[in-house]
Short mmCIF file of C-alpha atoms and ligand atoms in Angstrom, two decimals:
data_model
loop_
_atom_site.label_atom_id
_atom_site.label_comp_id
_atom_site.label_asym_id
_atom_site.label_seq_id
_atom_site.Cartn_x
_atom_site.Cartn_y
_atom_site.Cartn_z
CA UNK T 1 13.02 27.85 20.22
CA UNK T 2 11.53 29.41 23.24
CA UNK T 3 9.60 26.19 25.11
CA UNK T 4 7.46 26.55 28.46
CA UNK T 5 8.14 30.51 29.42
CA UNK T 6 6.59 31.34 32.94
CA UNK T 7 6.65 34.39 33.30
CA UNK T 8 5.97 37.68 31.40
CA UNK T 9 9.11 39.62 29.65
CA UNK T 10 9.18 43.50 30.76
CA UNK T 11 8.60 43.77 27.30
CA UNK T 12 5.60 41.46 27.16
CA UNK T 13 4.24 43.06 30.39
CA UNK T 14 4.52 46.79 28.50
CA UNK T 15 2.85 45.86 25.60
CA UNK T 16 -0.10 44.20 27.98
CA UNK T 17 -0.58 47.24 29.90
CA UNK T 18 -0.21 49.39 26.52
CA UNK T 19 -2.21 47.92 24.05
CA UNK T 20 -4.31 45.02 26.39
CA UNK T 21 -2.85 42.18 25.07
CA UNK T 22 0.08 39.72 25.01
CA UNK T 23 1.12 36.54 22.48
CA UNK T 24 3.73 34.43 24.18
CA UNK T 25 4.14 32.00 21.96
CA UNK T 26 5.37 28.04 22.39
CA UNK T 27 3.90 28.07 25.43
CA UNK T 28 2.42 25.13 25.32
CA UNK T 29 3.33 21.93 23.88
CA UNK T 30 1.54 20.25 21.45
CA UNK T 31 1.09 16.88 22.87
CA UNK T 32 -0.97 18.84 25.60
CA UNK T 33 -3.06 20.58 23.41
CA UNK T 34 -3.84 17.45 21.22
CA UNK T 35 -4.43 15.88 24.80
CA UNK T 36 -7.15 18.69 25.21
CA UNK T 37 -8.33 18.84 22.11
CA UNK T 38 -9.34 15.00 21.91
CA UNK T 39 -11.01 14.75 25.89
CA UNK T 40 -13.12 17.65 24.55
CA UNK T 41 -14.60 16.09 21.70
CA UNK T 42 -14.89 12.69 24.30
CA UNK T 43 -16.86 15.48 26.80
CA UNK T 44 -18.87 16.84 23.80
CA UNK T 45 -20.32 13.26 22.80
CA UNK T 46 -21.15 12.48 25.89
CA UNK T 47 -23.16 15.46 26.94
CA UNK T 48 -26.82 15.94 26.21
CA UNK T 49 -27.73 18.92 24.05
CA UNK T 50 -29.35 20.34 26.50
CA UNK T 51 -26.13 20.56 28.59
CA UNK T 52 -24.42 23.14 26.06
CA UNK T 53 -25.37 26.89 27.23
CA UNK T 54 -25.31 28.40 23.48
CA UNK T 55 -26.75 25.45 20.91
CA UNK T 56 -28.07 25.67 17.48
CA UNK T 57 -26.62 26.66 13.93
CA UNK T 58 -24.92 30.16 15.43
CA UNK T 59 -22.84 28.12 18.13
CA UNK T 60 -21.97 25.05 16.79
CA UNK T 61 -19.45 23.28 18.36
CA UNK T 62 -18.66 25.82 21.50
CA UNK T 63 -19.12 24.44 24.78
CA UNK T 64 -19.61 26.73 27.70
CA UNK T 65 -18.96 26.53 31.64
CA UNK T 66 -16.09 23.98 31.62
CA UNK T 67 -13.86 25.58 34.21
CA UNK T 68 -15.00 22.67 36.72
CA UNK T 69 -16.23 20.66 34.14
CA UNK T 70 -14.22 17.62 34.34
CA UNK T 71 -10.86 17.04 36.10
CA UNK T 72 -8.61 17.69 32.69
CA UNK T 73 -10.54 21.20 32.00
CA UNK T 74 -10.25 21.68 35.85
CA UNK T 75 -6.72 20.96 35.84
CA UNK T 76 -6.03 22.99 32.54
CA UNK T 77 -7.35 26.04 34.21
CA UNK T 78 -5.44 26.12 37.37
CA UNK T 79 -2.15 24.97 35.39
CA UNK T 80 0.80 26.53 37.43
CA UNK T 81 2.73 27.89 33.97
CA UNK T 82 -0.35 29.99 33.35
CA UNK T 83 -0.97 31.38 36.85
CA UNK T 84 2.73 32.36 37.02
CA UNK T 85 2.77 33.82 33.95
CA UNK T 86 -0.76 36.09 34.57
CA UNK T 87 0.38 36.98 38.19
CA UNK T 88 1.75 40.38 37.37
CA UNK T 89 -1.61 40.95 35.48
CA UNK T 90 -4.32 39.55 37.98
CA UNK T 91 -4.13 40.28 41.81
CA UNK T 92 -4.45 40.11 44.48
CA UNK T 93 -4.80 36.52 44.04
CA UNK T 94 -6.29 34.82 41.34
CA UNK T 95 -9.76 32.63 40.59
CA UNK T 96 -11.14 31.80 37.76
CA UNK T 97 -14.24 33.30 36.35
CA UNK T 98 -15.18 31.15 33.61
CA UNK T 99 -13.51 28.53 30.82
CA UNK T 100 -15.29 27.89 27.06
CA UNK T 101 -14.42 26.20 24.23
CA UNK T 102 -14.73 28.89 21.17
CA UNK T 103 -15.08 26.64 17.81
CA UNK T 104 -15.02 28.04 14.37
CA UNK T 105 -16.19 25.05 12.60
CA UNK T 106 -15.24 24.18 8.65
CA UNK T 107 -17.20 26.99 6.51
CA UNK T 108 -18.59 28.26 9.48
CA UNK T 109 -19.68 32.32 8.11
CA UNK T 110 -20.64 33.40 11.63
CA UNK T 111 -18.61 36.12 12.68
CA UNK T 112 -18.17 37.10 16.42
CA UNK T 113 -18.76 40.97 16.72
CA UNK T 114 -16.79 43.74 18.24
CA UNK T 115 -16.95 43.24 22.29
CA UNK T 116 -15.38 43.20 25.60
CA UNK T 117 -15.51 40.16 27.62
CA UNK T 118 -16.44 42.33 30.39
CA UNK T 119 -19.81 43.65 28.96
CA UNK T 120 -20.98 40.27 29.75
CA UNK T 121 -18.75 39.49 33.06
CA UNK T 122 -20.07 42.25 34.99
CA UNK T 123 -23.17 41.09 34.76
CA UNK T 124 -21.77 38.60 37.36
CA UNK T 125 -18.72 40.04 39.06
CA UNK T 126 -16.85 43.14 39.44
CA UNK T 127 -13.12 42.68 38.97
CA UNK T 128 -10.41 45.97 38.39
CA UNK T 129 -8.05 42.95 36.48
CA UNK T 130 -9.81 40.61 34.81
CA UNK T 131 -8.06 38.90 32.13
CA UNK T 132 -8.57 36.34 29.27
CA UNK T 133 -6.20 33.45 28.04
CA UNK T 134 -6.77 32.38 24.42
CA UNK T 135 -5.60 29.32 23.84
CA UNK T 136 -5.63 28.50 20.13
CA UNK T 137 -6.05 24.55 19.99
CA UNK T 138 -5.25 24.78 16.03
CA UNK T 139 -2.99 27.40 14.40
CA UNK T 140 -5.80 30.47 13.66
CA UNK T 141 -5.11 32.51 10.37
CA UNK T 142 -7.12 35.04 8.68
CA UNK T 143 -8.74 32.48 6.51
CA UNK T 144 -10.15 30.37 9.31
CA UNK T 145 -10.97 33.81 11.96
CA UNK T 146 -8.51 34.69 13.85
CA UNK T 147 -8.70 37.22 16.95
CA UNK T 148 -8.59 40.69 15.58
CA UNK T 149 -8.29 43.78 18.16
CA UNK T 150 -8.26 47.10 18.44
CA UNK T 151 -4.89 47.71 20.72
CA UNK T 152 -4.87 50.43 23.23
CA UNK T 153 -9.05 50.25 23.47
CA UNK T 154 -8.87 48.57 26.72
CA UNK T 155 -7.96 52.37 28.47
CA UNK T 156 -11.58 53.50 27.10
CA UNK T 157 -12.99 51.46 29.85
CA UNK T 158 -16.35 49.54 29.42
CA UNK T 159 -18.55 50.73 26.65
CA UNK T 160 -22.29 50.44 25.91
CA UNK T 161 -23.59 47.36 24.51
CA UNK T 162 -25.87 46.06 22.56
CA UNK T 163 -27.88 42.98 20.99
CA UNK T 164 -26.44 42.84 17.71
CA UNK T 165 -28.29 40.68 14.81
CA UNK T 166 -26.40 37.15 13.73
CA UNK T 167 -23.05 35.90 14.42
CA UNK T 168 -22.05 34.95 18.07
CA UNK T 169 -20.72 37.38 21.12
CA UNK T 170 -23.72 39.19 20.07
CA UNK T 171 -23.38 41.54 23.02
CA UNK T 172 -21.44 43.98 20.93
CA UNK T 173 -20.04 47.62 21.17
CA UNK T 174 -22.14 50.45 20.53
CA UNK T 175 -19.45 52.79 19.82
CA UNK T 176 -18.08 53.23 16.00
CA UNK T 177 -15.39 50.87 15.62
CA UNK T 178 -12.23 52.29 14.23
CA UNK T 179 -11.01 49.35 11.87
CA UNK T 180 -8.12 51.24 10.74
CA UNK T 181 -6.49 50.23 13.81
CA UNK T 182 -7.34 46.37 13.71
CA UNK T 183 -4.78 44.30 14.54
CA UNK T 184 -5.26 40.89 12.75
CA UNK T 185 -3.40 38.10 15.43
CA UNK T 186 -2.29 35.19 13.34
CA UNK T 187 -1.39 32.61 16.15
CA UNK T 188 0.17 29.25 15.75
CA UNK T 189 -1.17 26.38 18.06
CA UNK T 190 1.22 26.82 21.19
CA UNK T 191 0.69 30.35 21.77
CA UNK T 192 -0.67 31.72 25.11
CA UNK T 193 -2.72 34.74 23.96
CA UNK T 194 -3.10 37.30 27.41
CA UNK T 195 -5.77 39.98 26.96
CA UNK T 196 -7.54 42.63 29.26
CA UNK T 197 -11.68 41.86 29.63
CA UNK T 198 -11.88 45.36 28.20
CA UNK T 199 -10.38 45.20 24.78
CA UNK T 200 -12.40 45.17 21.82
CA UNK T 201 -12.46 42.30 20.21
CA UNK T 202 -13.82 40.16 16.91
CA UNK T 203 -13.12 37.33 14.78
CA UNK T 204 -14.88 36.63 11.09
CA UNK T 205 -16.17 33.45 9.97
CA UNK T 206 -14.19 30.12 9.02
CA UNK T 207 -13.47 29.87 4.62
CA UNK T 208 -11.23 26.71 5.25
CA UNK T 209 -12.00 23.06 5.47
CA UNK T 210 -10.64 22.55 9.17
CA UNK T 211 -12.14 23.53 12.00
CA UNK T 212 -10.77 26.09 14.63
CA UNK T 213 -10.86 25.91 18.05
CA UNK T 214 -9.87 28.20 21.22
CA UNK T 215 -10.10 27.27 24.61
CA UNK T 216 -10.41 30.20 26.68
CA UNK T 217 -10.22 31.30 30.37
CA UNK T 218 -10.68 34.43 31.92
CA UNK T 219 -9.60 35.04 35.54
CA UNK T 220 -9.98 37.57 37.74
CA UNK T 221 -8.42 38.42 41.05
CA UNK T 222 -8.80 36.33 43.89
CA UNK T 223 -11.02 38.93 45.82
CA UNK T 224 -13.76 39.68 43.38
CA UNK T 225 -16.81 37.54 44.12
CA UNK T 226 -18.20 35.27 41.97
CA UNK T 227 -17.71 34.35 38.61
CA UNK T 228 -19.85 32.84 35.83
CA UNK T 229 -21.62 30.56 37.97
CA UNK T 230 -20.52 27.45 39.54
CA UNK T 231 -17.15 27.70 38.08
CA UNK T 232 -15.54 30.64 40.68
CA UNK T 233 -12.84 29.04 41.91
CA UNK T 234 -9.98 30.49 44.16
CA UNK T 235 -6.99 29.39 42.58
CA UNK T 236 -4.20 31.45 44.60
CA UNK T 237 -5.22 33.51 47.75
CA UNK T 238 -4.86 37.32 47.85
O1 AKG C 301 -12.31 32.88 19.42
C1 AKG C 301 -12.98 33.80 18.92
O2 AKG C 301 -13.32 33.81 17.76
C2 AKG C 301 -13.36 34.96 19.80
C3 AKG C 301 -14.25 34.50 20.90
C4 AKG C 301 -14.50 35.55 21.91
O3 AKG C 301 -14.01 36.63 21.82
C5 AKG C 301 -15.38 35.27 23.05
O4 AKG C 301 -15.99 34.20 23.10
O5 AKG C 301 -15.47 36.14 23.93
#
């Protein structure tokens, strides 16, 4: 078994810059993300309602601007196996934008629509490489909404968006989707999922009796300013 990779295959890095996304998968042991899982449900408790961005029945259990959020999130996000293995894909340099906690919680029926991560982020910061990580903290299946992309949509650049009614990532594409190229992305807890801030997107709801969770974090290179707001952070220098 493959254990700890740090750096991209020229395989892996071909199908990144062809279809706008990457699994590498056992990348991360699971002791670590049971480590993770556990101090976020500690950070959730203690945290007043009011201190989670999205709240209410549509974004039940996320948690939102935890880049710099405690020392363990902090620490997650500037983790040395993930910079090395993004370098190639964000430069020069790298900081963070932003770092969430996605949650798909037992039964949950909201669906996230089609997006890109980037309608939002350049509301806040222009970046030519901005990237997300998707870090499943459970294994994700169709059953309990997994990602699902359309490869190769990333080279269509940023798209209109739109306020689109239910569900969460509500900021969705205006442009007919073309489902018959959906790629479904089954990922077992472990995997390091890489993907460009302009590929469309989704998940559907949750039909299983355990939760799912994805930490995410999206960096950008290390000379766009500003991120999603006071967690910009410089992790390597241009
Ligand atoms: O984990 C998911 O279901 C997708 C979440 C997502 O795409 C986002 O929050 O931007």
């Amino acid at each position: 078994m493959k254990t700890n990779q740090h750096s991209l295959t020229e395989a892996e890095l071909a199908h990144y810059r062809e279809h706008g996304y990457v699994a590498v998968e056992n990348f991360f042991p699971a002791d670590e993300l049971q480590a993770l899982d556990e101090h976020l449900d500690r950070f959730a408790a203690g945290q007043e309602a009011d201190a989670f961005e999205h709240k209410g029945q549509d974004y039940r259990g996320w948690i939102m601007r935890l880049g710099l959020a405690t020392p363990q999130t902090a620490a997650f996000c500037a983790d040395d196996r993930v910079l090395d293995l993004i370098n190639p894909l964000v430069h020069p340099g790298i900081a963070i934008y932003s770092a969430k906690l996605v949650a798909k919680e037992p039964y949950d029926t909201n669906i996230c629509h089609w997006h890109q991560d980037d309608a939002y982020y350049t509301q806040h910061s222009q970046s030519q490489t901005r990237m997300s990580t998707w870090i499943p903290l459970q294994d994700s299946t169709r059953e309990n909404g997994c990602l699902q992309l359309i490869p190769g949509s990333h080279h269509r650049g940023l798209q209109p968006a739109s306020n689109k009614e239910g569900g969460t990532c509500n900021l969705g594409i205006d442009s007919e989707i073309d489902l018959d190229n959906c790629t479904y992305l089954p990922t077992r807890a472990g995997t390091i999922v890489l993907f460009s801030a302009l590929l469309w997107h989704a998940s559907d709801g949750n039909q299983t009796d355990q939760r799912r969770r994805a930490f995410i974090v999206s960096y950008q290179e290390a000379t766009a300013q500003g991120g999603n707001a006071d967690q910009w952070q410089i992790l390597r220098a241009a």
